[in-house]
XYZ file of C-alpha atoms in Angstrom:
213
model
C -5.909 -20.711 -12.857
C -6.403 -22.998 -9.699
C -9.104 -21.279 -7.102
C -8.034 -19.965 -3.709
C -9.264 -20.578 -0.402
C -12.298 -18.462 0.559
C -12.571 -19.196 4.506
C -10.098 -17.704 6.147
C -8.684 -18.149 9.954
C -7.409 -14.180 10.987
C -5.200 -13.938 13.942
C -4.544 -10.468 15.871
C -1.519 -9.942 16.558
C 0.006 -6.683 18.247
C 1.469 -4.224 17.220
C 2.283 -2.472 20.899
C 3.961 -4.114 23.589
C 0.539 -3.714 25.831
C -2.598 -3.634 23.574
C -5.661 -2.393 25.163
C -7.943 -1.728 22.297
C -8.928 -3.523 18.878
C -6.517 -1.123 17.069
C -3.716 -2.071 19.185
C -3.934 -5.519 16.627
C -3.144 -6.272 13.370
C -5.478 -8.894 11.770
C -3.346 -11.329 10.005
C -4.755 -13.871 7.405
C -3.414 -17.521 8.213
C -2.713 -19.161 5.044
C -1.957 -23.022 4.238
C 0.984 -23.540 2.362
C -0.918 -24.296 -1.177
C -2.700 -20.717 -1.223
C 0.469 -19.177 -0.453
C 2.202 -21.129 -3.529
C -0.467 -20.028 -5.611
C -0.431 -16.785 -4.692
C 3.287 -16.430 -5.349
C 2.777 -17.753 -8.859
C 0.227 -15.435 -9.731
C 2.972 -12.582 -7.968
C 5.896 -13.777 -10.073
C 3.799 -13.443 -13.217
C 2.083 -9.620 -12.452
C 5.276 -8.243 -11.307
C 6.959 -9.325 -14.483
C 4.266 -8.024 -16.469
C 4.380 -4.658 -14.022
C 8.205 -4.511 -14.753
C 8.059 -5.240 -18.433
C 5.381 -2.296 -18.908
C 7.217 0.032 -16.167
C 3.460 0.446 -14.718
C 4.724 1.300 -10.902
C 5.872 4.770 -9.916
C 9.863 5.130 -9.433
C 8.290 7.037 -6.025
C 6.973 3.689 -4.514
C 10.046 2.002 -2.257
C 7.850 -0.634 -0.430
C 7.443 -4.237 -1.618
C 9.338 -3.825 -4.429
C 12.212 -6.159 -5.813
C 15.556 -4.168 -6.747
C 14.177 -1.545 -3.852
C 15.625 -0.204 -0.970
C 13.230 2.483 1.688
C 16.823 2.915 3.390
C 18.151 4.276 0.143
C 15.167 6.340 -1.212
C 15.499 7.854 2.400
C 19.169 8.581 2.200
C 18.495 10.144 -1.552
C 16.046 12.398 0.230
C 17.978 13.171 2.620
C 20.912 14.764 0.370
C 18.114 16.291 -1.473
C 17.320 18.169 1.228
C 21.167 19.184 1.867
C 21.349 20.412 -1.596
C 17.977 22.582 -1.138
C 19.668 23.876 2.327
C 22.861 24.667 0.717
C 21.196 27.071 -1.513
C 19.500 29.060 1.301
C 15.858 27.122 0.462
C 13.809 26.440 3.274
C 12.560 22.557 3.359
C 9.373 21.255 4.483
C 8.060 18.061 4.954
C 4.356 16.410 5.144
C 4.394 12.237 6.883
C 1.033 10.606 6.523
C 0.495 7.333 7.425
C -2.837 5.506 6.301
C -4.629 3.994 8.616
C -5.520 0.389 8.358
C -4.888 0.554 4.567
C -4.640 -2.318 3.731
C -8.248 -2.977 4.961
C -9.619 0.015 3.332
C -8.947 -0.773 -0.099
C -12.099 -0.405 -2.555
C -12.187 -3.539 -4.235
C -13.979 -2.230 -7.186
C -11.824 0.664 -7.502
C -9.148 -1.932 -7.637
C -10.255 -4.397 -10.197
C -11.094 -1.207 -12.487
C -7.368 0.264 -11.821
C -5.926 -3.544 -12.933
C -8.189 -3.249 -16.034
C -6.434 0.000 -16.842
C -3.186 -1.077 -16.439
C -3.990 -4.094 -19.010
C -4.707 -7.092 -16.974
C -7.174 -8.689 -18.388
C -8.654 -12.158 -19.446
C -8.195 -15.168 -16.984
C -5.584 -13.540 -14.842
C -8.622 -10.432 -14.047
C -11.119 -13.501 -13.771
C -8.607 -15.154 -11.035
C -7.970 -11.847 -9.293
C -11.786 -10.942 -9.375
C -12.322 -14.439 -7.737
C -9.645 -13.670 -5.114
C -11.381 -10.665 -3.817
C -14.492 -11.073 -3.942
C -16.685 -13.794 -1.631
C -13.896 -14.192 1.048
C -15.078 -15.212 4.457
C -12.940 -15.038 7.738
C -12.988 -16.221 11.505
C -10.944 -14.438 13.963
C -9.068 -16.748 16.409
C -8.009 -14.811 19.649
C -6.122 -17.583 22.120
C -9.183 -20.020 22.226
C -11.673 -18.448 21.107
C -12.904 -18.244 17.626
C -15.875 -16.030 16.204
C -18.498 -16.273 13.981
C -18.016 -16.795 10.058
C -18.306 -13.580 8.536
C -18.416 -12.024 4.845
C -15.158 -9.472 3.993
C -16.433 -7.302 1.340
C -13.501 -4.581 1.657
C -9.668 -4.658 1.486
C -6.665 -6.637 0.787
C -5.659 -9.357 2.700
C -2.864 -8.862 5.557
C -0.395 -11.572 5.679
C -1.316 -12.775 2.023
C 1.573 -13.183 -0.387
C -0.686 -10.837 -3.123
C -1.740 -8.235 -0.331
C 1.265 -5.817 -0.777
C 1.493 -5.853 -4.305
C -1.991 -5.236 -4.896
C -2.092 -2.495 -2.603
C 0.836 -0.421 -3.929
C -1.124 -0.655 -7.461
C -4.139 0.150 -5.755
C -2.487 3.583 -4.642
C 0.080 4.232 -7.345
C -1.523 7.269 -8.856
C -1.284 9.105 -5.643
C 1.113 11.028 -7.754
C -0.637 11.975 -9.936
C -2.995 14.518 -7.238
C -0.030 16.096 -5.689
C 0.736 19.566 -6.523
C 3.586 20.405 -9.127
C 6.616 21.569 -7.020
C 6.430 18.437 -4.821
C 8.233 15.692 -4.270
C 7.053 12.446 -3.359
C 8.420 9.313 -1.559
C 5.960 6.115 -1.173
C 7.391 3.523 1.602
C 4.105 1.197 1.398
C 1.284 2.896 3.433
C 3.562 5.668 4.521
C 3.796 8.560 2.175
C 6.589 11.703 2.451
C 5.968 14.674 0.756
C 8.570 17.439 0.813
C 8.566 21.007 -0.602
C 11.240 24.168 -0.539
C 10.741 27.927 -1.097
C 12.810 30.893 -1.023
C 10.661 32.116 2.527
C 8.051 30.646 5.450
C 5.120 32.120 3.301
C 6.003 30.387 0.203
C 6.667 27.281 1.759
C 3.738 27.516 4.102
C 1.554 27.950 0.711
C 2.996 24.822 -0.879
C 2.558 22.275 2.737
C -0.735 23.395 2.568
C -1.828 22.361 -1.235
C 0.380 19.003 -0.579
C -1.396 18.399 2.497
C -4.723 18.790 0.708
C -4.232 15.525 -1.241
C -5.077 13.601 2.156
C -8.604 14.848 1.600
C -8.557 13.509 -2.200
C-alpha cells in the first residue's frame, strides 16, 4: 500500500461564536486530495472487514453507515416511555469525552486492531499512518514550528472517526449489568431504571464509575 503524507497542516476552527482560549478551537488537519483518496480506500476495506465480522457494537450510532443518531435517540425515548408506563423511574448520565480524538493512545489502538484480526500489510500501514506524524499550525497568517504528534487520531481526516469508534468499542464491557448504553461517536449516554429513588441512585453511581476506568 502507498505511504501517506507525514507533515500535516492544522487549522484551528472555532467551536463557539467568539473563541477566547485555545480550548475554544478544534484542530482540523488539512489533507491533500491524494491523501484523502488513499485514506478512503483503506477506510472502505476496513469497514468491510468490520461489517463482515460484526466487530462494532450495535450500541454505536456515530460515524457508521446505515446508522442514524436520530433514530437511536427516538428508540431510546420510546424505551423510557415503556419504563415510565410501568411505574418505574428512569435516570440518565450523559458523558462527553473532552479532546476525544486527541487523547487516543496509539499503542493501545494498534493492540485493539490486532485483537480484532487486523494483521499483515493493513496493520503495518495503519501503524505507519499513526506514527511519525508531524504538524504545524496555521492561524491566520501565523505559522507554528513543525512539531511531532505522538498521540491521538487526526481530526479532519477520513480514517480518524472510524479509528476512534474502534478505540472506544469495548466501553460496553465496563458498564454495569442492567445499564443501557448508547454511543454517539464521542458522546455516551447511559440510562437505568428502578422501582425507587434509592435503587435508581445506586445504579447511577455504579454506571457513573465507568468514567474513571
